[in-house]
Coordinates of C-alpha atoms and ligand atoms in Angstrom, one line a residue:
M1 CA -92.0 83.3 -42.9
S2 CA -90.9 81.1 -39.5
Q3 CA -91.4 83.0 -36.5
R4 CA -88.3 84.7 -35.9
T5 CA -87.1 83.8 -32.5
F6 CA -84.5 86.4 -30.3
P7 CA -82.5 85.3 -27.7
D8 CA -83.5 85.4 -24.0
G9 CA -83.0 88.2 -23.0
F10 CA -82.0 90.1 -25.5
L11 CA -83.0 93.2 -24.3
W12 CA -85.2 95.9 -26.1
G13 CA -84.9 99.4 -26.2
A14 CA -84.6 103.3 -27.5
A15 CA -81.4 105.9 -27.3
T16 CA -81.3 109.2 -26.4
A17 CA -78.5 112.0 -25.6
A18 CA -77.8 114.3 -23.5
H19 CA -77.3 117.5 -25.3
Q20 CA -80.2 116.8 -27.4
I21 CA -83.0 116.4 -25.8
E22 CA -82.2 118.1 -22.7
G23 CA -82.7 121.6 -22.6
S24 CA -81.3 123.9 -19.7
P25 CA -78.2 123.5 -20.1
M26 CA -77.2 125.6 -18.0
A27 CA -79.4 125.2 -14.6
D28 CA -78.4 124.0 -10.8
G29 CA -74.4 125.1 -11.6
A30 CA -73.4 123.3 -14.7
G31 CA -71.3 125.1 -16.6
P32 CA -70.8 125.1 -20.9
S33 CA -70.0 122.6 -22.9
I34 CA -68.4 123.0 -25.9
W35 CA -72.2 122.6 -27.6
T36 CA -73.2 125.2 -25.6
R37 CA -70.9 127.1 -27.3
F38 CA -71.5 126.7 -31.1
A39 CA -74.2 126.5 -30.7
H40 CA -74.1 129.5 -30.0
T41 CA -72.0 131.2 -32.5
P42 CA -73.7 132.2 -35.7
G43 CA -73.7 130.7 -38.7
M44 CA -72.7 127.1 -36.4
T45 CA -75.7 124.8 -37.2
L46 CA -79.1 124.8 -39.4
N47 CA -82.4 127.8 -38.6
G48 CA -79.3 128.6 -35.3
D49 CA -80.4 125.6 -33.9
T50 CA -79.1 125.5 -30.4
G51 CA -79.9 122.9 -27.1
D52 CA -81.1 125.4 -25.0
V53 CA -84.6 123.6 -24.4
A54 CA -84.2 120.9 -27.0
C55 CA -87.3 117.9 -25.7
D56 CA -87.2 120.2 -22.4
H57 CA -86.8 116.4 -20.9
Y58 CA -84.2 118.2 -18.4
R59 CA -87.5 119.4 -16.2
R60 CA -89.8 116.5 -18.3
W61 CA -88.0 113.9 -17.2
K62 CA -90.0 111.8 -14.9
D63 CA -93.1 112.4 -17.7
D64 CA -90.4 110.9 -20.4
V65 CA -89.4 107.6 -18.4
K66 CA -93.4 107.6 -18.2
L67 CA -94.0 106.9 -21.8
M68 CA -91.0 104.8 -21.7
R69 CA -93.3 102.8 -20.1
E70 CA -96.7 102.8 -22.2
L71 CA -93.9 102.0 -24.9
G72 CA -93.3 98.8 -23.1
L73 CA -89.0 99.6 -24.0
Q74 CA -87.0 97.3 -20.9
A75 CA -84.0 99.5 -22.0
Y76 CA -83.7 102.9 -21.6
R77 CA -79.8 104.2 -23.3
F78 CA -78.7 107.8 -22.2
S79 CA -75.7 110.8 -22.2
V80 CA -74.6 112.3 -19.5
S81 CA -73.7 115.9 -19.6
W82 CA -70.5 116.1 -17.8
S83 CA -70.4 120.2 -17.4
R84 CA -73.1 119.3 -15.5
I85 CA -71.1 117.1 -13.5
H86 CA -68.2 118.7 -13.6
P87 CA -68.8 122.6 -14.1
E88 CA -64.6 122.8 -14.4
G89 CA -64.2 119.5 -16.4
T90 CA -62.3 118.3 -13.6
G91 CA -62.0 118.9 -9.6
R92 CA -65.1 119.9 -8.4
V93 CA -68.4 118.3 -8.1
N94 CA -71.8 119.7 -8.9
Q95 CA -74.3 117.4 -6.3
A96 CA -77.3 118.7 -8.3
G97 CA -75.8 118.0 -11.6
V98 CA -75.5 113.7 -9.9
D99 CA -78.6 114.1 -8.4
F100 CA -80.6 114.9 -11.7
Y101 CA -78.7 111.2 -13.5
S102 CA -79.4 109.4 -10.3
R103 CA -83.0 110.7 -9.7
L104 CA -83.5 109.5 -13.7
V105 CA -81.9 106.1 -13.3
D106 CA -83.5 105.3 -9.9
E107 CA -87.2 106.0 -11.7
L108 CA -86.2 103.5 -15.1
L109 CA -85.4 100.6 -12.8
E110 CA -88.5 101.1 -10.7
N111 CA -90.5 101.7 -13.8
G112 CA -88.8 97.6 -15.1
I113 CA -86.2 100.3 -17.7
E114 CA -82.3 98.8 -17.5
P115 CA -80.4 102.5 -17.7
L116 CA -77.5 101.4 -19.9
L117 CA -75.5 104.5 -19.9
T118 CA -73.1 106.6 -22.2
L119 CA -70.6 108.6 -20.6
Y120 CA -69.6 110.6 -23.7
H121 CA -72.1 111.5 -26.5
W122 CA -69.7 114.6 -27.9
D123 CA -70.9 118.2 -24.6
L124 CA -66.8 118.3 -23.7
P125 CA -67.2 120.5 -21.3
A126 CA -65.7 124.1 -22.1
A127 CA -63.1 124.3 -19.6
L128 CA -61.8 121.1 -21.1
E129 CA -61.8 122.6 -24.7
D130 CA -60.1 125.8 -23.3
R131 CA -57.2 123.5 -21.6
G132 CA -56.9 121.9 -25.5
G133 CA -59.8 119.4 -25.6
W134 CA -58.8 116.0 -27.0
L135 CA -55.4 117.6 -28.3
N136 CA -54.1 117.9 -24.7
R137 CA -53.0 114.3 -23.5
D138 CA -53.6 114.6 -19.7
S139 CA -57.9 113.8 -21.1
A140 CA -57.1 110.7 -20.9
D141 CA -56.9 111.5 -16.8
W142 CA -60.3 114.3 -17.3
F143 CA -61.8 111.6 -18.4
A144 CA -60.9 109.3 -16.3
E145 CA -61.4 111.0 -13.1
Y146 CA -65.3 112.1 -14.8
G147 CA -65.6 109.1 -15.4
S148 CA -65.2 107.7 -11.5
T149 CA -66.9 109.4 -9.9
M150 CA -70.4 108.3 -11.7
Y151 CA -69.3 105.0 -11.5
R152 CA -69.1 106.1 -7.4
A153 CA -73.2 107.1 -8.1
L154 CA -74.0 105.4 -10.0
D155 CA -72.8 101.9 -10.4
G156 CA -74.8 98.6 -9.3
R157 CA -78.0 100.8 -10.3
V158 CA -76.3 101.5 -13.3
K159 CA -75.4 97.6 -15.6
K160 CA -74.1 98.8 -18.5
W161 CA -71.7 101.4 -19.0
V162 CA -70.3 103.3 -22.0
T163 CA -67.3 105.2 -23.1
L164 CA -67.6 107.3 -25.8
N165 CA -70.1 107.4 -28.5
E166 CA -69.3 107.2 -32.2
P167 CA -65.4 108.5 -31.5
W168 CA -65.6 108.8 -35.5
V169 CA -67.9 111.2 -35.7
I170 CA -66.3 113.4 -33.1
T171 CA -63.1 113.2 -35.1
D172 CA -64.4 113.2 -38.2
G173 CA -67.1 116.3 -37.6
G174 CA -65.5 118.3 -35.2
Y175 CA -61.9 117.5 -36.3
L176 CA -61.1 117.4 -39.4
H177 CA -64.6 118.5 -41.2
G178 CA -65.2 121.0 -38.6
A179 CA -69.4 120.3 -38.8
L180 CA -69.4 119.6 -35.4
A181 CA -68.3 121.1 -32.1
P182 CA -65.7 122.3 -31.1
G183 CA -65.4 122.8 -35.3
H184 CA -61.7 122.7 -35.7
R185 CA -60.8 121.6 -39.6
S186 CA -57.1 120.0 -39.1
K187 CA -56.1 117.1 -40.9
Y188 CA -53.1 117.4 -38.1
E189 CA -55.0 117.7 -35.6
T190 CA -57.5 114.6 -36.2
P191 CA -55.4 111.8 -35.8
I192 CA -54.2 113.4 -32.0
A193 CA -57.7 114.3 -31.3
S194 CA -58.5 110.2 -31.6
H195 CA -55.5 109.2 -30.7
N196 CA -56.3 110.7 -27.5
L197 CA -60.3 109.7 -27.5
M198 CA -59.2 106.2 -27.2
R199 CA -56.5 107.1 -24.8
A200 CA -59.0 108.4 -22.1
H201 CA -61.6 105.6 -23.2
G202 CA -59.0 102.8 -21.8
A203 CA -58.3 105.6 -19.1
A204 CA -61.3 104.5 -18.6
V205 CA -61.7 102.0 -18.5
K206 CA -59.1 101.3 -16.3
A207 CA -60.4 103.2 -13.8
Y208 CA -64.2 101.5 -13.3
R209 CA -62.3 98.2 -13.2
D210 CA -61.1 99.7 -9.2
I211 CA -64.9 100.8 -8.8
G212 CA -67.5 99.3 -10.9
K213 CA -68.6 95.2 -11.0
H214 CA -70.5 95.4 -13.7
E215 CA -69.8 95.5 -17.5
I216 CA -68.3 98.3 -19.2
G217 CA -67.7 99.1 -23.2
L218 CA -67.4 100.9 -26.2
V219 CA -70.1 102.8 -28.6
V220 CA -68.7 103.0 -32.7
N221 CA -71.0 103.5 -35.6
I222 CA -69.7 101.3 -39.0
E223 CA -70.8 101.5 -42.1
P224 CA -69.8 99.2 -44.3
K225 CA -67.5 99.7 -47.8
Y226 CA -68.4 98.2 -51.1
P227 CA -66.8 98.8 -54.3
A228 CA -68.1 101.1 -56.7
S229 CA -66.5 99.1 -59.4
D230 CA -63.3 96.0 -59.5
S231 CA -61.1 98.8 -60.5
A232 CA -57.3 98.9 -58.6
E233 CA -58.4 102.0 -57.3
D234 CA -62.0 102.0 -56.1
T235 CA -60.8 98.4 -54.3
A236 CA -58.0 101.0 -52.3
A237 CA -59.9 103.6 -51.8
T238 CA -62.9 101.3 -50.9
K239 CA -59.9 99.4 -48.0
R240 CA -58.9 103.5 -47.0
A241 CA -62.7 103.8 -46.5
H242 CA -63.0 100.5 -43.9
A243 CA -60.1 101.6 -42.1
Y244 CA -60.6 105.7 -41.3
M245 CA -64.1 104.2 -40.0
N246 CA -63.7 101.0 -39.0
E247 CA -61.2 99.7 -38.1
Q248 CA -59.7 103.2 -36.4
Y249 CA -60.8 102.7 -33.3
L250 CA -61.9 98.3 -33.3
D251 CA -58.1 98.2 -33.9
P252 CA -56.8 100.1 -31.2
A253 CA -59.6 99.2 -28.6
L254 CA -59.1 95.2 -29.0
L255 CA -56.0 93.9 -31.3
G256 CA -53.2 96.8 -29.9
R257 CA -53.1 98.5 -33.3
Y258 CA -53.9 100.9 -35.9
P259 CA -54.8 99.5 -39.2
P260 CA -51.3 100.8 -42.0
E261 CA -54.1 102.9 -44.1
L262 CA -54.3 105.4 -41.9
K263 CA -50.6 106.6 -42.9
E264 CA -51.5 106.0 -46.7
I265 CA -54.8 108.7 -45.3
F266 CA -52.9 111.1 -43.1
G267 CA -49.0 110.8 -44.5
D268 CA -47.1 113.2 -42.3
A269 CA -50.1 113.8 -40.4
W270 CA -50.0 111.0 -38.5
P271 CA -47.6 110.7 -35.6
D272 CA -46.1 106.9 -34.9
W273 CA -47.3 106.0 -31.6
A274 CA -45.6 104.8 -28.4
A275 CA -45.8 101.5 -27.6
A276 CA -47.6 102.3 -24.1
D277 CA -50.4 104.3 -25.5
L278 CA -51.4 101.4 -27.3
E279 CA -51.4 99.2 -23.7
L280 CA -53.6 102.2 -21.8
I281 CA -56.2 101.8 -25.3
R282 CA -56.4 97.9 -26.0
Q283 CA -58.4 96.4 -22.5
Q284 CA -60.8 93.8 -22.1
L285 CA -63.7 95.4 -22.2
D286 CA -67.5 93.6 -22.0
F287 CA -69.7 94.8 -25.0
I288 CA -69.2 96.2 -28.8
G289 CA -72.3 98.7 -29.2
I290 CA -72.5 99.0 -33.4
N291 CA -74.7 102.4 -34.3
Y292 CA -75.7 101.8 -37.6
Y293 CA -77.5 104.0 -40.3
T294 CA -76.5 102.5 -43.9
R295 CA -73.4 102.1 -45.9
S296 CA -71.8 103.3 -48.4
V297 CA -70.2 102.4 -52.4
T298 CA -67.5 104.2 -52.1
Q299 CA -65.3 105.0 -55.0
A300 CA -61.9 106.7 -55.7
N301 CA -61.6 111.0 -55.7
D302 CA -60.4 113.6 -54.8
S303 CA -61.7 113.9 -51.4
Y304 CA -59.3 115.8 -49.1
P305 CA -58.1 112.9 -47.3
L306 CA -59.3 110.3 -48.0
K307 CA -59.3 110.0 -51.6
A308 CA -62.5 108.2 -51.9
G309 CA -66.1 109.4 -51.9
A310 CA -69.7 107.3 -51.7
V311 CA -71.5 107.1 -55.1
R312 CA -75.1 107.7 -54.9
Q313 CA -77.0 104.6 -55.7
P314 CA -79.3 104.9 -58.9
L315 CA -82.6 102.7 -57.4
G316 CA -81.5 103.7 -54.4
T317 CA -84.2 104.5 -51.7
Y318 CA -82.6 107.4 -49.3
T319 CA -83.6 109.1 -45.5
E320 CA -83.5 112.8 -45.4
T321 CA -80.3 112.2 -43.9
G322 CA -79.3 111.5 -47.7
W323 CA -78.1 108.0 -45.9
E324 CA -79.0 104.7 -48.0
V325 CA -81.3 102.0 -46.4
Y326 CA -79.7 99.0 -47.2
P327 CA -80.1 96.3 -43.8
K328 CA -78.2 93.4 -44.9
G329 CA -75.2 96.3 -44.6
L330 CA -75.4 96.1 -40.6
T331 CA -76.0 92.2 -40.5
D332 CA -72.4 92.2 -43.1
L333 CA -70.6 94.4 -40.7
L334 CA -72.1 92.6 -37.7
V335 CA -70.5 89.6 -39.2
W336 CA -67.5 91.2 -40.0
V337 CA -67.5 92.8 -36.8
K338 CA -67.2 88.7 -35.6
E339 CA -64.6 87.8 -37.8
R340 CA -62.2 90.4 -37.5
Y341 CA -62.7 90.6 -33.8
G342 CA -64.1 87.2 -32.8
D343 CA -66.6 86.5 -30.0
I344 CA -67.4 89.5 -28.4
P345 CA -70.9 90.4 -27.0
M346 CA -72.2 93.0 -29.0
Y347 CA -75.4 95.5 -28.9
I348 CA -77.6 97.9 -31.6
T349 CA -76.8 100.8 -29.5
E350 CA -78.7 103.1 -32.8
N351 CA -79.9 102.3 -35.2
G352 CA -83.1 104.1 -37.2
A353 CA -84.4 106.6 -39.3
A354 CA -85.1 110.2 -40.3
F355 CA -88.3 110.5 -42.9
F356 CA -90.0 113.6 -43.6
D357 CA -93.3 112.8 -40.9
P358 CA -96.8 114.3 -42.0
P359 CA -97.8 116.9 -38.9
V360 CA -100.1 115.1 -36.1
A361 CA -103.8 114.6 -37.6
E362 CA -106.6 114.7 -35.6
G363 CA -106.5 112.2 -33.0
G364 CA -103.4 111.9 -32.5
R365 CA -101.7 110.0 -34.8
V366 CA -98.3 110.1 -37.2
R367 CA -98.4 107.9 -40.0
D368 CA -95.0 107.3 -40.6
P369 CA -94.7 104.0 -42.7
L370 CA -91.1 104.8 -44.4
R371 CA -89.3 104.6 -40.6
M372 CA -91.9 101.4 -39.2
D373 CA -90.5 100.2 -42.7
Y374 CA -86.8 100.6 -42.3
L375 CA -86.8 99.3 -38.8
Q376 CA -88.6 96.6 -39.6
K377 CA -86.0 95.5 -42.0
H378 CA -83.1 96.7 -39.4
I379 CA -84.2 94.5 -36.7
G380 CA -84.7 91.3 -39.3
A381 CA -81.1 91.7 -40.4
V382 CA -80.5 91.9 -37.0
H383 CA -81.2 89.1 -36.5
D384 CA -80.0 87.3 -39.5
A385 CA -76.6 87.9 -37.6
I386 CA -78.0 86.0 -34.7
Q387 CA -78.6 83.1 -36.8
A388 CA -74.9 83.7 -38.4
G389 CA -73.5 83.2 -35.1
C390 CA -73.1 86.7 -34.2
D391 CA -73.7 87.2 -29.8
I392 CA -75.6 90.2 -30.1
R393 CA -77.9 90.9 -26.4
G394 CA -80.2 94.0 -27.9
Y395 CA -80.9 96.2 -30.2
M396 CA -81.4 100.3 -28.6
L397 CA -83.6 102.2 -31.7
W398 CA -82.5 105.8 -32.2
S399 CA -84.1 108.1 -30.5
L400 CA -87.0 107.7 -28.3
L401 CA -88.0 111.7 -29.5
D402 CA -87.6 113.6 -32.8
N403 CA -84.9 115.2 -31.2
L404 CA -81.6 118.5 -31.5
E405 CA -79.4 116.7 -34.3
W406 CA -77.0 118.3 -33.9
S407 CA -75.7 120.9 -36.7
L408 CA -78.9 120.1 -38.5
G409 CA -80.5 122.0 -36.2
Y410 CA -84.8 120.4 -35.0
S411 CA -84.2 119.9 -39.0
K412 CA -84.2 116.3 -38.9
R413 CA -86.6 114.4 -37.2
F414 CA -85.8 110.9 -35.8
G415 CA -87.9 109.8 -33.0
M416 CA -90.5 106.7 -32.7
V417 CA -91.9 109.5 -30.7
H418 CA -93.5 112.9 -32.6
V419 CA -92.1 115.7 -30.0
N420 CA -94.1 119.7 -31.1
Y421 CA -91.3 121.3 -30.4
G422 CA -94.3 124.8 -29.3
T423 CA -95.2 123.0 -26.4
Q424 CA -93.2 119.9 -26.4
E425 CA -96.1 117.8 -26.2
R426 CA -94.9 114.3 -27.1
T427 CA -97.7 111.6 -29.5
P428 CA -96.2 108.1 -30.3
K429 CA -96.3 107.9 -34.0
D430 CA -97.1 104.8 -35.6
S431 CA -93.2 102.9 -35.4
A432 CA -93.1 103.4 -31.4
R433 CA -96.6 101.7 -31.4
W434 CA -95.7 98.7 -34.1
Y435 CA -92.0 98.4 -31.9
S436 CA -94.5 98.5 -29.0
K437 CA -95.9 95.2 -30.1
V438 CA -92.1 94.0 -31.2
I439 CA -90.8 94.4 -28.5
A440 CA -94.0 92.1 -26.2
S441 CA -94.0 89.8 -28.5
H442 CA -89.8 89.9 -28.0
G443 CA -89.5 89.5 -32.1
A444 CA -91.9 87.1 -32.9
S445 CA -94.5 90.1 -34.4
L446 CA -91.5 91.2 -37.0
D447 CA -93.2 89.1 -39.2
E448 CA -96.9 90.5 -39.8
P449 CA -97.4 92.6 -42.6
L450 CA -97.3 95.9 -41.6
P451 CA -100.1 98.2 -40.7
Y452 CA -99.5 101.1 -43.2
Ligands
LIG1 C1 -75.2 109.0 -34.9 N1 -72.0 109.6 -40.5 O1 -74.6 109.8 -35.7 C2 -75.1 110.3 -33.0 O2 -74.6 109.4 -31.6 C3 -76.7 110.6 -32.6 O3 -76.2 111.2 -32.0 C4 -77.7 111.1 -33.8 O4 -79.0 112.4 -33.5 C5 -78.0 109.7 -34.8 O5 -76.6 109.3 -35.2 C6 -78.3 110.0 -35.9 O6 -77.7 110.7 -36.9 C7 -74.0 109.9 -36.6 O7 -72.8 110.2 -40.5 C8 -74.0 111.4 -37.2 O8 -71.9 108.8 -40.5 C9 -73.4 110.8 -38.6 C10 -73.2 109.6 -39.1 C11 -73.0 108.5 -38.5 C12 -73.7 108.6 -37.2

């Protein structure tokens, strides 16, 4: 195999999110978020796990940046907790909250690490949920106001901004099935929350053009859908699943319209949206962030309301979150984005896997061969997409640290760095050592056999 090369300036990094790592959610004048409330409601998270301590990054951020530097990261994607900035969601700014992120950004820059800042990774201020949350049309203005506070404080030091992380997960988990905060279960609310999230995205991009001078984009999780058979039913189910997960957010953001299948899926719960809303949603974007974990092989079934579901592959390899390992899906997906939406710059803003990791061995070693294998194949798939002409500018591994996997609590470990939740000790796993070499060689070492 010939040595693989990545484009000049291709950024190698890792990603996290505020609620999953910070802890101290109410420190220094912050307000509660929907995730603090949700996790403190009995029965909502596995073992009742909460983000009260998490990885204690709110207090250990300096050491964590040092760790990133030791691993050789060139970029770090993190999110800001909105209710640290505006404890009531709008209005009054809590300067201590702004200062926390400002110090973090300075520390990253001093260590030569480029910050990628996500404004919304799921932790809506609870005060805004009390005003209807994403079901309230005013949420677009609330989000633009919060975004503007951050642009004024950090633009220039932060040059890559993300509005929303994964609107599909926010609404499918938070408004349709209820496994994620705010825990609603309504087919009628789901399209409204999705639409308002996209209006908020548009309003925040618009506000950025007035204040910011660099780049802003949207992060979506997408997953290629392959039909389980060539029957008309499975083909139609695959089309619905694809429209629901992959086109529902990119179509309005980049093409200014929704795919027609959404009407079929939601029926009388799908409103006719005003043209002016779609105009607001469709803003010029500087990049699209892609989060990729798995594919799905899709079959028609009775699931509500999609009438489509994933079939388990008998010969497939599955991660601890039950997701099939399927690297080629990432290449297929990136090529699909290019074909449907044109030549837009893309970042892989998340990719990684939870596997069972053995305890830290004597001498501080964690052998995680499955994760290394997963990463090697997926970074290879990114390279294949670049070869196929996609404009991919960077790769952010999910995740820097083992962290709070939302309602699954601390039971799933996605980190390249092991976290001992009793002592907060960080131990780079074999995959982190391996990834460091990939970065240092700008991808050339991907072709070496894995150090099992
Ligand atoms: C992403 N799905 O969530 C999130 O951005 C992270 O916060 C999270 O920790 C990570 O992936 C791992 O789960 C997803 O069901 C959750 O397709 C669910 C799905 C995709 C992404």
